[in-house]
Coordinates of C-alpha atoms and ligand atoms in Angstrom, one line a residue:
M56 CA 85.6 21.3 13.9
T57 CA 83.2 18.1 14.6
N58 CA 82.0 16.3 12.5
I59 CA 78.1 14.9 13.4
H60 CA 76.2 12.2 11.9
Q61 CA 72.8 10.9 13.0
Y62 CA 72.1 7.3 12.6
D63 CA 70.0 4.8 14.6
V64 CA 71.9 2.2 14.5
V65 CA 76.2 2.5 13.8
V66 CA 78.4 -1.1 13.3
V67 CA 81.7 -0.6 14.1
G68 CA 83.9 -3.2 11.9
G69 CA 83.2 -4.3 8.8
G70 CA 83.7 -8.1 9.2
G71 CA 81.3 -11.1 8.8
A72 CA 79.7 -10.2 12.0
G73 CA 79.7 -6.5 11.3
L74 CA 78.6 -7.0 8.2
M75 CA 75.6 -9.5 8.7
A76 CA 75.1 -7.2 11.2
A77 CA 74.7 -3.8 8.7
M78 CA 73.0 -6.4 6.4
Y79 CA 69.9 -7.3 9.1
A80 CA 69.6 -3.8 10.9
S81 CA 69.9 -1.9 7.6
Q82 CA 66.6 -3.6 6.4
R83 CA 64.4 -1.5 9.2
A84 CA 66.9 1.3 10.0
K85 CA 69.0 4.0 9.2
T86 CA 73.1 2.2 9.3
A87 CA 75.9 3.0 9.2
V88 CA 79.0 1.0 8.9
I89 CA 82.5 2.4 10.4
S90 CA 85.3 0.6 9.9
K91 CA 88.6 1.0 10.5
L92 CA 90.6 -1.5 8.0
Y93 CA 88.9 -1.4 4.0
P94 CA 85.9 -4.0 5.6
V95 CA 87.2 -6.8 3.1
R96 CA 90.2 -6.4 4.7
S97 CA 89.2 -8.3 7.3
H98 CA 90.4 -10.7 9.7
T99 CA 88.0 -12.7 8.3
G100 CA 89.2 -13.1 5.0
A101 CA 92.0 -15.1 6.5
A102 CA 90.2 -17.8 7.7
Q103 CA 91.1 -20.7 5.9
G104 CA 88.8 -24.4 7.0
G105 CA 85.1 -23.8 7.0
I106 CA 82.5 -23.0 8.7
G107 CA 81.1 -25.5 10.7
A108 CA 77.0 -26.9 10.0
A109 CA 75.4 -30.4 10.2
L110 CA 74.0 -30.6 7.2
G111 CA 74.4 -34.8 6.4
N112 CA 75.7 -34.1 3.1
L113 CA 78.1 -36.8 3.3
E114 CA 77.1 -39.1 6.5
E115 CA 74.4 -38.5 8.8
D116 CA 75.3 -35.7 11.1
S117 CA 72.2 -33.7 13.6
P118 CA 72.2 -30.2 15.3
E119 CA 72.6 -32.0 18.4
W120 CA 75.6 -33.6 17.7
H121 CA 76.4 -30.4 17.1
T122 CA 75.7 -28.8 20.0
F123 CA 76.9 -31.7 22.5
D124 CA 80.8 -31.4 20.7
T125 CA 80.3 -27.3 20.9
V126 CA 79.7 -27.7 24.8
K127 CA 82.3 -30.5 25.2
G128 CA 85.4 -28.7 23.1
S129 CA 83.7 -25.7 25.7
D130 CA 85.2 -27.6 27.8
Y131 CA 81.7 -27.0 29.6
L132 CA 81.9 -23.5 30.3
G133 CA 80.1 -22.9 27.1
D134 CA 76.4 -21.5 27.5
Q135 CA 74.6 -24.0 26.7
D136 CA 71.0 -22.7 25.8
A137 CA 73.8 -20.2 23.5
I138 CA 75.4 -23.0 21.7
E139 CA 72.0 -25.7 21.1
F140 CA 70.6 -21.8 19.5
M141 CA 73.8 -21.6 17.3
C142 CA 73.7 -25.3 16.0
H143 CA 70.2 -25.3 15.1
E144 CA 70.8 -21.8 13.1
A145 CA 73.7 -22.5 11.8
V146 CA 72.2 -24.9 9.4
Q147 CA 70.3 -21.8 7.6
A148 CA 72.8 -20.2 7.5
V149 CA 75.3 -21.6 5.7
Y150 CA 71.9 -21.8 3.2
D151 CA 71.3 -18.4 3.5
L152 CA 75.1 -17.7 2.8
E153 CA 74.8 -20.0 -0.2
H154 CA 71.7 -18.4 -1.6
M155 CA 73.5 -15.0 -1.5
G156 CA 76.4 -16.6 -4.0
L157 CA 78.9 -18.1 -1.8
P158 CA 81.1 -20.4 -4.4
F159 CA 81.6 -23.4 -1.6
S160 CA 83.1 -26.2 -2.8
R161 CA 81.0 -28.9 -3.7
T162 CA 80.1 -32.8 -3.7
A163 CA 80.3 -34.6 -7.1
D164 CA 76.7 -34.7 -7.0
G165 CA 76.4 -30.9 -6.7
R166 CA 75.2 -30.7 -2.8
I167 CA 77.9 -28.4 -0.2
A168 CA 81.0 -30.6 0.5
Q169 CA 82.0 -30.9 3.5
R170 CA 85.5 -32.2 5.7
P171 CA 86.2 -33.3 9.0
F172 CA 87.6 -30.7 11.7
G173 CA 88.8 -31.1 14.9
G174 CA 86.3 -32.1 17.6
H175 CA 83.1 -32.6 15.3
T176 CA 82.6 -36.6 15.6
N177 CA 80.1 -39.0 15.1
N178 CA 78.6 -38.6 19.0
V179 CA 77.0 -42.7 18.2
T180 CA 80.9 -43.9 16.9
K181 CA 83.0 -40.8 18.6
K182 CA 84.6 -40.8 14.8
P183 CA 85.0 -37.9 13.2
V184 CA 82.0 -35.8 11.6
R185 CA 82.0 -33.8 8.4
R186 CA 81.3 -31.0 9.2
A187 CA 82.7 -27.6 7.8
C188 CA 81.8 -26.5 4.6
Y189 CA 84.1 -24.7 2.8
A190 CA 85.2 -23.1 -0.8
S191 CA 88.9 -24.4 -0.8
D192 CA 91.3 -23.1 1.8
R193 CA 89.7 -19.9 1.1
T194 CA 86.2 -20.0 3.5
G195 CA 86.8 -16.9 5.1
H196 CA 87.4 -14.6 1.9
M197 CA 84.4 -16.0 0.3
I198 CA 81.9 -15.3 2.9
L199 CA 83.0 -11.9 3.7
Q200 CA 83.4 -11.0 -0.1
T201 CA 80.0 -12.2 -0.7
L202 CA 78.7 -10.6 2.5
Y203 CA 80.3 -7.3 1.2
Q204 CA 78.6 -7.5 -1.8
Q205 CA 75.4 -7.5 -0.4
C206 CA 75.9 -4.5 1.7
I207 CA 76.3 -2.9 -1.8
K208 CA 73.9 -4.3 -3.2
N209 CA 71.2 -3.0 -0.6
N210 CA 73.3 0.1 -0.3
I211 CA 74.5 0.3 3.1
L212 CA 77.1 3.2 4.9
F213 CA 80.5 2.7 4.2
Y214 CA 82.5 5.0 6.9
D215 CA 85.9 2.8 5.3
E216 CA 88.7 4.0 7.5
F217 CA 87.3 5.7 10.5
Q218 CA 88.6 4.4 14.1
A219 CA 86.3 3.9 17.0
M220 CA 87.9 5.3 20.1
D221 CA 85.1 5.9 22.2
L222 CA 82.0 4.6 22.9
L223 CA 79.8 7.9 24.5
L224 CA 77.3 6.6 27.2
V225 CA 74.8 8.9 29.3
D226 CA 73.1 7.6 32.1
G227 CA 73.7 4.1 31.2
K228 CA 72.5 4.3 27.9
V229 CA 74.5 4.5 24.1
A230 CA 74.7 7.9 22.5
G231 CA 76.9 7.0 19.7
V232 CA 80.8 6.8 19.5
V233 CA 83.3 8.6 19.2
A234 CA 85.8 8.0 15.7
V235 CA 89.2 9.6 14.2
E236 CA 88.7 9.6 9.7
L237 CA 92.2 8.4 9.1
A238 CA 93.0 10.3 6.3
T239 CA 92.2 13.7 7.5
G240 CA 92.6 13.3 11.7
E241 CA 89.2 14.7 12.3
L242 CA 87.0 12.9 14.8
H243 CA 83.4 12.3 13.9
V244 CA 81.0 11.7 16.3
F245 CA 78.4 9.0 15.0
H246 CA 74.8 10.3 17.4
A247 CA 73.3 7.0 17.1
K248 CA 70.1 5.3 19.2
A249 CA 72.2 1.6 19.2
V250 CA 75.7 0.5 18.6
I251 CA 76.8 -3.0 17.8
F252 CA 80.7 -3.7 18.5
A253 CA 81.8 -6.1 16.0
T254 CA 86.0 -5.3 15.9
G255 CA 87.3 -8.9 15.7
G256 CA 90.2 -9.9 18.7
H257 CA 93.4 -9.5 20.7
G258 CA 95.9 -11.6 19.6
R259 CA 98.7 -9.1 19.2
I260 CA 99.2 -9.0 22.4
W261 CA 101.2 -12.1 22.4
E262 CA 104.4 -12.7 20.3
I263 CA 103.7 -15.7 17.8
T264 CA 100.4 -15.0 16.5
S265 CA 97.7 -15.8 13.8
N266 CA 96.4 -12.4 14.0
A267 CA 96.3 -9.7 11.6
Y268 CA 97.8 -6.1 13.0
A269 CA 94.6 -5.2 13.2
Y270 CA 93.8 -7.8 15.8
T271 CA 94.8 -5.1 18.7
G272 CA 91.3 -5.4 21.2
D273 CA 90.4 -1.8 20.4
G274 CA 86.4 -3.0 21.0
C275 CA 87.4 -4.6 24.5
A276 CA 89.2 -1.7 25.6
I277 CA 86.5 1.1 24.5
V278 CA 83.8 0.1 25.9
A279 CA 86.3 -1.2 29.3
R280 CA 87.5 2.1 29.5
R281 CA 83.3 3.4 29.6
G282 CA 83.1 0.8 32.5
I283 CA 81.4 -2.3 30.8
P284 CA 83.2 -5.6 31.9
L285 CA 84.8 -8.3 30.0
E286 CA 83.8 -12.1 30.6
D287 CA 86.5 -15.0 30.3
M288 CA 89.6 -13.1 29.3
E289 CA 92.0 -15.8 30.4
F290 CA 90.3 -17.9 27.3
F291 CA 92.8 -17.5 24.7
Q292 CA 93.2 -20.4 22.1
F293 CA 96.3 -21.2 20.8
H294 CA 95.9 -23.2 17.9
P295 CA 98.6 -25.9 17.0
T296 CA 99.7 -25.1 13.4
G297 CA 101.2 -22.2 13.6
I298 CA 104.4 -21.9 11.0
Y299 CA 107.4 -21.8 13.3
K300 CA 108.4 -17.9 14.3
L301 CA 106.6 -16.6 12.3
G302 CA 102.3 -17.8 13.6
I303 CA 101.0 -18.1 10.5
L304 CA 98.3 -20.3 10.3
I305 CA 98.1 -23.6 8.7
T306 CA 94.5 -24.7 9.1
E307 CA 93.0 -27.4 10.8
A308 CA 91.7 -29.1 7.2
V309 CA 95.8 -30.0 6.5
R310 CA 94.6 -32.4 9.0
G311 CA 91.5 -33.1 8.6
E312 CA 92.1 -34.1 5.1
G313 CA 94.3 -36.5 7.1
G314 CA 97.8 -34.2 7.8
I315 CA 99.5 -35.9 10.9
L316 CA 101.5 -34.6 13.3
F317 CA 105.6 -35.8 14.6
N318 CA 107.7 -35.1 17.4
K319 CA 111.6 -35.4 16.5
K320 CA 111.8 -39.0 16.8
G321 CA 109.3 -39.5 13.9
E322 CA 106.7 -40.5 16.7
R323 CA 102.9 -39.7 16.5
F324 CA 102.3 -38.3 19.6
M325 CA 99.0 -37.5 19.6
E326 CA 98.1 -41.3 19.8
R327 CA 99.1 -40.8 23.0
Y328 CA 96.9 -37.5 23.9
A329 CA 93.5 -38.8 22.5
P330 CA 93.7 -42.0 21.9
T331 CA 90.2 -42.1 19.6
I332 CA 91.1 -39.2 17.8
K333 CA 93.9 -38.6 17.2
D334 CA 95.1 -35.5 15.4
L335 CA 92.3 -34.2 15.1
A336 CA 91.8 -33.9 19.0
S337 CA 90.0 -30.5 19.8
R338 CA 93.1 -27.7 19.5
D339 CA 94.1 -27.4 23.6
V340 CA 94.0 -30.9 23.7
I341 CA 96.9 -30.4 21.3
S342 CA 98.5 -26.8 22.3
R343 CA 98.8 -28.8 25.6
A344 CA 100.3 -32.5 24.1
M345 CA 103.1 -29.9 22.2
Y346 CA 104.2 -28.4 24.9
L347 CA 104.6 -31.5 27.2
E348 CA 106.1 -33.2 24.2
T349 CA 108.7 -30.5 24.3
R350 CA 109.1 -31.1 28.2
A351 CA 109.7 -34.2 27.7
G352 CA 113.0 -33.1 24.7
N353 CA 110.8 -34.8 22.1
D354 CA 110.8 -30.8 20.4
V355 CA 112.6 -30.9 16.6
N356 CA 116.2 -29.7 17.1
G357 CA 115.0 -28.5 20.7
Q358 CA 113.3 -25.6 19.2
R359 CA 110.0 -26.1 20.3
F360 CA 108.2 -26.9 17.0
F361 CA 106.9 -30.3 15.8
Y362 CA 106.4 -31.7 12.1
L363 CA 103.0 -31.6 10.4
D364 CA 102.7 -33.8 7.4
V365 CA 100.4 -33.7 4.9
T366 CA 102.5 -35.4 1.7
P367 CA 100.4 -38.3 0.2
E368 CA 103.0 -41.2 1.4
T369 CA 102.0 -40.4 5.5
V370 CA 98.4 -39.8 5.0
N371 CA 98.1 -42.8 2.7
K372 CA 99.7 -44.6 5.2
Y373 CA 97.7 -43.7 8.3
A374 CA 94.4 -43.5 6.7
E375 CA 95.1 -47.4 5.9
I376 CA 96.0 -47.8 10.1
D377 CA 92.9 -45.7 11.1
G378 CA 90.9 -47.9 8.2
R379 CA 89.5 -44.4 7.0
T380 CA 87.3 -44.3 4.1
R381 CA 85.8 -42.8 1.6
P382 CA 81.9 -41.5 2.1
D383 CA 80.9 -44.4 -0.2
G384 CA 82.9 -47.1 1.4
T385 CA 85.3 -47.2 -0.2
P386 CA 89.5 -47.0 1.6
Y387 CA 90.4 -43.3 1.4
R388 CA 93.4 -43.0 -0.8
V389 CA 95.1 -39.7 -2.4
T390 CA 97.0 -38.0 -4.4
A391 CA 99.4 -35.3 -4.3
Q392 CA 97.6 -33.6 -6.5
E393 CA 94.3 -34.2 -5.0
I394 CA 96.4 -32.4 -1.6
L395 CA 96.8 -29.4 -3.3
S396 CA 93.9 -28.8 -4.6
K397 CA 92.0 -29.1 -0.7
I398 CA 94.5 -26.6 0.4
P399 CA 96.3 -24.1 -2.7
D400 CA 96.9 -21.2 -0.3
I401 CA 98.5 -23.3 2.3
A402 CA 100.7 -24.7 -0.1
D403 CA 101.1 -21.1 -1.5
F404 CA 101.8 -20.3 2.0
C405 CA 104.9 -23.2 2.7
Q406 CA 106.7 -22.4 -0.6
T407 CA 106.2 -18.3 0.3
Y408 CA 107.6 -18.8 3.6
L409 CA 109.9 -21.6 4.4
G410 CA 110.3 -22.8 0.7
I411 CA 108.9 -25.9 0.7
D412 CA 106.5 -28.0 -0.6
P413 CA 103.9 -29.4 1.8
T414 CA 103.2 -32.4 -0.4
R415 CA 107.0 -33.8 -0.6
Q416 CA 108.6 -32.0 2.7
P417 CA 106.6 -31.4 6.8
I418 CA 105.9 -28.9 7.9
P419 CA 107.4 -27.2 11.0
V420 CA 104.5 -25.7 12.5
Q421 CA 104.3 -24.4 17.2
P422 CA 101.1 -23.5 18.7
T423 CA 100.3 -19.9 18.1
A424 CA 97.9 -17.1 19.8
H425 CA 94.7 -17.8 17.7
Y426 CA 91.5 -16.9 19.2
A427 CA 89.4 -14.7 21.7
M428 CA 87.4 -17.0 23.8
G429 CA 86.8 -13.6 26.6
G430 CA 85.4 -10.9 25.0
I431 CA 82.4 -8.0 26.0
P432 CA 79.6 -10.2 27.8
T433 CA 76.6 -10.4 26.0
N434 CA 73.0 -12.4 25.5
I435 CA 72.2 -14.1 22.4
M436 CA 69.9 -11.3 21.3
G437 CA 73.8 -9.5 21.1
Q438 CA 72.6 -7.3 24.0
V439 CA 75.5 -6.5 26.2
V440 CA 75.0 -7.5 29.3
I441 CA 76.9 -5.4 32.1
D442 CA 76.5 -8.0 34.8
E443 CA 76.8 -11.1 37.4
Q444 CA 72.2 -10.7 37.0
N445 CA 72.9 -10.3 33.2
T446 CA 71.7 -6.4 33.5
V447 CA 70.7 -5.6 29.4
L448 CA 72.6 -2.1 28.6
P449 CA 69.8 -0.9 26.7
G450 CA 70.9 0.0 22.9
L451 CA 74.7 -1.3 22.9
Y452 CA 75.0 -5.2 20.6
A453 CA 78.5 -6.6 20.4
A454 CA 78.8 -9.8 18.0
G455 CA 81.4 -11.9 16.2
E456 CA 85.3 -12.9 18.0
V457 CA 85.0 -9.2 20.3
A458 CA 81.9 -10.9 21.9
C459 CA 81.0 -13.5 24.6
V460 CA 77.9 -15.3 24.5
S461 CA 79.2 -17.3 25.6
V462 CA 79.3 -20.2 22.9
H463 CA 83.2 -21.0 22.6
G464 CA 82.7 -21.4 26.9
A465 CA 86.8 -21.8 27.6
N466 CA 88.1 -23.4 23.8
R467 CA 85.9 -22.9 20.8
L468 CA 85.8 -26.0 18.2
G469 CA 87.1 -24.6 14.3
T470 CA 85.0 -23.9 11.9
N471 CA 82.5 -22.4 15.0
S472 CA 83.7 -18.8 15.1
L473 CA 82.3 -18.3 11.2
V474 CA 78.8 -19.6 12.5
D475 CA 79.0 -17.7 15.2
L476 CA 79.9 -14.0 12.9
I477 CA 77.2 -14.8 10.9
V478 CA 74.1 -16.7 13.5
F479 CA 74.6 -13.5 16.2
G480 CA 76.2 -11.2 13.7
K481 CA 72.7 -11.2 12.2
H482 CA 70.4 -12.0 16.0
S483 CA 72.3 -8.4 16.9
G484 CA 71.6 -6.6 13.8
I485 CA 67.7 -8.0 13.6
H486 CA 67.4 -6.5 17.4
A487 CA 69.5 -3.9 17.2
A488 CA 67.1 -2.0 14.2
E489 CA 63.9 -3.3 16.5
F490 CA 65.3 -1.3 20.0
A491 CA 66.2 1.6 17.9
L492 CA 63.1 1.8 15.8
G493 CA 61.9 1.8 19.9
A494 CA 63.2 4.4 20.8
D495 CA 64.2 8.1 21.3
F496 CA 67.9 9.3 20.3
V497 CA 69.5 9.8 23.9
P498 CA 71.3 13.6 23.5
L499 CA 74.8 14.0 23.2
P500 CA 76.6 15.2 25.5
A501 CA 78.1 18.7 26.1
D502 CA 81.3 17.7 24.7
P503 CA 81.4 14.5 23.1
T504 CA 84.5 14.1 21.6
E505 CA 86.6 16.1 25.1
Y506 CA 87.7 12.0 26.4
V507 CA 88.7 11.4 22.8
R508 CA 91.0 14.3 22.3
E509 CA 92.4 13.8 25.7
Q510 CA 93.6 10.7 25.5
I511 CA 95.1 11.8 21.9
S512 CA 96.9 14.7 23.6
R513 CA 98.6 12.4 25.9
L514 CA 99.5 10.8 23.9
H515 CA 101.7 13.6 22.0
A516 CA 102.7 15.2 25.6
G517 CA 105.3 12.3 26.8
S518 CA 108.0 12.7 27.7
G519 CA 109.7 10.7 24.8
K520 CA 111.5 8.5 27.1
E521 CA 110.1 5.7 25.8
K522 CA 109.8 3.8 22.8
A523 CA 106.1 2.1 22.4
A524 CA 108.0 -0.4 19.5
A525 CA 110.0 -1.3 22.7
I526 CA 107.1 -1.8 25.5
A527 CA 105.5 -3.8 22.3
R528 CA 108.2 -6.0 21.9
E529 CA 108.2 -6.7 25.8
M530 CA 105.1 -7.4 26.6
K531 CA 104.1 -9.9 23.8
A532 CA 107.4 -11.9 24.5
E533 CA 106.1 -12.1 28.2
M534 CA 102.8 -12.9 27.5
F535 CA 103.6 -16.0 24.6
D536 CA 106.2 -16.9 28.1
H537 CA 104.1 -16.3 30.7
V538 CA 100.1 -16.1 30.3
G539 CA 100.5 -18.8 26.6
V540 CA 99.5 -22.6 26.3
F541 CA 100.6 -23.2 30.4
R542 CA 100.2 -21.1 33.1
T543 CA 101.6 -21.1 36.7
Q544 CA 100.7 -18.5 39.7
E545 CA 104.5 -17.8 39.3
G546 CA 104.3 -17.0 35.6
L547 CA 101.2 -15.2 36.0
E548 CA 102.3 -12.7 39.2
H549 CA 105.4 -12.0 37.4
A550 CA 103.1 -11.4 33.7
I551 CA 101.2 -9.1 36.2
Q552 CA 104.2 -6.9 37.7
K553 CA 105.7 -6.4 34.0
I554 CA 102.5 -5.5 32.3
R555 CA 101.7 -3.0 34.8
E556 CA 105.8 -1.7 34.4
L557 CA 104.8 -1.1 31.0
Q558 CA 101.6 0.7 31.6
E559 CA 103.7 3.5 34.0
R560 CA 107.0 3.4 30.9
F561 CA 103.8 3.8 28.6
K562 CA 103.4 6.9 30.0
D563 CA 106.7 8.4 28.8
V564 CA 106.3 7.6 24.7
R565 CA 106.0 10.6 22.8
V566 CA 103.9 10.2 19.4
T567 CA 106.2 12.8 17.8
D568 CA 104.5 13.3 13.9
S569 CA 101.9 16.0 15.1
G570 CA 100.4 15.8 11.0
K571 CA 96.7 15.0 10.8
I572 CA 96.4 12.6 6.9
F573 CA 97.3 8.8 8.5
N574 CA 99.0 9.4 11.4
M575 CA 99.4 5.6 11.9
E576 CA 102.6 6.8 14.8
L577 CA 99.5 7.9 16.7
L578 CA 96.9 5.3 16.5
Q579 CA 99.2 2.5 16.6
T580 CA 100.8 3.9 19.5
W581 CA 97.0 4.5 21.0
E582 CA 96.2 0.5 20.2
L583 CA 99.6 -0.7 21.9
G584 CA 97.6 1.3 25.2
N585 CA 95.1 -1.1 24.3
M586 CA 96.9 -3.9 24.1
L587 CA 98.0 -3.3 27.4
D588 CA 95.2 -2.6 29.7
L589 CA 93.9 -6.3 28.3
A590 CA 96.9 -8.0 28.5
L591 CA 96.6 -6.9 31.9
V592 CA 92.9 -8.0 32.6
T593 CA 94.2 -11.9 31.2
A594 CA 97.2 -11.5 33.2
Q595 CA 94.5 -10.8 36.2
S596 CA 92.0 -13.4 35.5
A597 CA 94.6 -16.1 34.9
L598 CA 95.8 -15.1 38.3
A599 CA 92.8 -15.6 39.6
R600 CA 91.7 -19.1 37.7
T601 CA 92.9 -22.1 40.3
E602 CA 91.8 -24.7 38.0
S603 CA 92.8 -25.9 34.2
R604 CA 90.0 -25.6 31.7
G605 CA 90.2 -25.4 28.0
G606 CA 92.5 -22.7 27.0
H607 CA 93.3 -22.2 30.6
A608 CA 96.5 -24.2 31.5
R609 CA 97.9 -24.1 34.5
D610 CA 100.7 -26.5 36.0
D611 CA 100.4 -25.6 39.7
Y612 CA 96.0 -26.4 38.7
P613 CA 96.6 -29.5 36.2
A614 CA 93.0 -29.9 37.2
R615 CA 89.2 -28.7 36.0
D616 CA 87.6 -28.3 39.4
D617 CA 83.9 -27.8 38.7
V618 CA 82.9 -27.0 42.3
N619 CA 84.4 -23.7 42.8
W620 CA 85.3 -22.8 38.8
L621 CA 82.3 -23.8 36.6
K622 CA 81.4 -19.5 36.2
H623 CA 82.4 -16.5 34.5
T624 CA 84.6 -14.8 34.7
L625 CA 83.9 -10.6 34.8
A626 CA 86.3 -8.5 35.3
W627 CA 86.3 -4.7 35.3
M628 CA 88.9 -2.0 34.4
D629 CA 88.0 0.3 38.0
R630 CA 90.7 3.5 37.0
D631 CA 94.4 1.3 37.6
Q632 CA 92.8 -2.0 39.8
I633 CA 91.3 -4.8 37.8
R634 CA 88.0 -6.4 40.0
L635 CA 86.9 -9.8 39.1
G636 CA 83.8 -11.5 40.0
Y637 CA 81.5 -13.9 38.7
K638 CA 78.5 -15.9 36.9
P639 CA 76.9 -19.1 36.4
V640 CA 77.4 -20.5 33.3
V641 CA 73.9 -21.9 31.8
I642 CA 73.5 -25.9 32.0
T643 CA 70.4 -26.8 30.5
K644 CA 71.2 -30.9 28.5
Y645 CA 74.6 -31.2 29.3
P646 CA 76.2 -32.0 32.6
P647 CA 79.8 -31.6 33.3
K648 CA 81.7 -35.3 32.1
E649 CA 85.6 -35.8 31.7
R650 CA 86.8 -34.5 28.7
T651 CA 88.4 -37.7 26.5
Y652 CA 89.3 -38.0 22.8
Ligands
FAD85 C1 94.1 -17.3 10.2 C2 92.9 -17.3 10.6 C3 92.0 -18.7 10.0 C4 90.8 -18.8 10.7 N1 90.4 -20.1 9.6 C5 88.7 -20.2 10.7 C6 88.2 -20.8 9.9 O1 88.9 -21.4 9.1 N2 86.5 -21.1 10.6 C7 86.3 -20.2 11.4 O2 85.0 -20.7 12.1 N3 86.9 -19.6 12.2 C8 88.4 -19.1 11.7 N4 89.3 -17.9 12.3 C9 88.4 -17.1 13.3 C10 87.9 -16.3 12.3 O3 88.6 -16.2 10.9 C11 87.3 -15.1 13.3 O4 87.2 -14.8 15.0 C12 86.3 -14.1 12.7 O5 86.5 -14.3 11.2 C13 86.5 -12.8 13.5 O6 85.1 -12.3 12.8 P1 84.5 -10.5 12.9 O7 83.6 -10.2 12.2 O8 84.9 -10.6 14.7 O9 86.1 -9.8 13.0 P2 87.5 -9.1 11.8 O10 86.9 -9.8 10.6 O11 87.7 -8.9 12.0 O12 86.7 -7.6 11.4 C14 86.9 -6.8 12.4 C15 86.3 -5.7 11.8 O13 86.8 -4.3 13.3 C16 87.4 -3.3 12.1 N5 87.6 -2.5 13.6 C17 88.4 -2.8 14.8 N6 89.2 -2.1 15.5 C18 88.4 -1.1 15.0 C19 88.1 0.3 15.6 N7 88.6 0.4 17.0 N8 87.2 1.9 14.4 C20 86.5 0.6 13.9 N9 86.3 0.0 13.5 C21 87.4 -1.3 13.8 C22 88.3 -4.0 11.3 O14 88.3 -2.5 10.5 C23 87.3 -5.5 11.0 O15 86.4 -4.7 9.9 C24 90.7 -18.2 11.9 C25 91.4 -16.9 12.0 C26 92.2 -16.4 11.7 C27 93.3 -15.3 12.0

């Protein structure tokens, strides 16, 4: 038997974007949140470093500078109208969080403290500016807890541990979603006037990643199967400082606090790649520098890692060399105690996973798959747009990492994802509620769960010749080697062939657990199917783009090519084929320039 629920607005995802959307939608419309995880376990809780907003609490700053840095950071692929909107809204968004009770770290006189982060600069001096607001190194955790408390206070209805598996569209309009209840295995139909996807990213496609196990790209895969294109999927960010082999993130805030990167010769190699901003260059620039250093044989022990050194001796030595000062103009000098107070969780990770104390020893790091710039195309109201002309699909919304507005373009600046969640989560919630109030329910299809049942029975009916774990392992390795920091035509073609082969082999996987209660084998196998689809879309989009821009670096096409490629990719999954289309980038004030740091 199928359970049918009816809401004006259904939010899929209980992370930062989903909770923000739910809070605003519920002010006017009957709203529910479906989340495969208990909401406070969402990946937003892992965000460490900060949320960017030009408050100017410690030095001069302005939303316009934030806008320009984001445009430049995006390698000019971000839509400038959306970026300007986000950076101006960011300031109020941070104050809103403060008023909701978020315990930000403070300055001595009680204002929200701010620290430098990669790519955020004073546009006049070009030096790093303190723009990242933070709650020590637990910023995302605090955001998630604060928003969840507000949602509970406002009596928002949660369906925790319900996994959405399908989007119901009737005659091109949203009718709802189908989800499985993990505890019982029962299917539920959520009949809704508006649906907001806020399901996060898909970094689990890669072998070394900072992303949570839940980051399997369900939202993108679900909508793509229903004919909606995915935008700019070739742009995936590799963060330069993941813990060696494990991928666990060492926040950029460590470099914001003065940490320095070294190669095996003890050289501060970023001096050569970004002479002005050095260790605080944007992430794509540093990850590529590491790759080039590796190719030159400068990685430590020939094992593709580098050292991130945040010991007080090193921090103080280089602060002196760089002439770094505190806000009051005195020289920037730190003690081990001060470092520990700024990055307590990082110190814990280093102790737990590496057995080292980062105030005494350098941390071995390597690039780690971190953030999806691409995703479900939307406009600044969060409405999903489905073609080259930005035609809106009535009732469908997306926000957060799953969405591509596009504010991050080809490369996201640190601290800009948390801003994105808060700003676009809010506006998609407001807009979805307004839409729902003026719309009727679209009647459900005759058999709304048919497609989900079909997918589930296929997973039980495989021959059993293949194992899901082996396919996952091979996919991740292939993606890391050939669709990683650097790409070539040959490597991408290899990856596409391999993924197609894995998709064929996937048909021979059989889920042997026929139980209904918490059947994680079934769900994880279904998630693997999602990841294979997204891996293919990523590799195909990357093969077509014969230039290097932001997070997409082609060894065989090293230059950015604004004549042919200043455009967004749209990729449709047409049965087994990927069809590509393109739409223009919105440029308002800042014509593309070469990026120098
Ligand atoms: C380690 C780490 C550190 C980071 N640090 C920073 C930082 O300092 N600053 C910054 O700006 N950004 C940072 N980021 C990026 C940022 O945290 C994320 O991009 C952002 O939190 C994503 O939020 P979200 O709301 O889109 O998704 P999430 O918070 O991941 O929420 C996704 C939600 O969707 C639900 N879901 C997924 N699939 C389904 C399904 N099929 N059915 C039902 N529910 C589903 C999940 O249960 C979850 O509730 C960091 C990321 C990582 C991984």
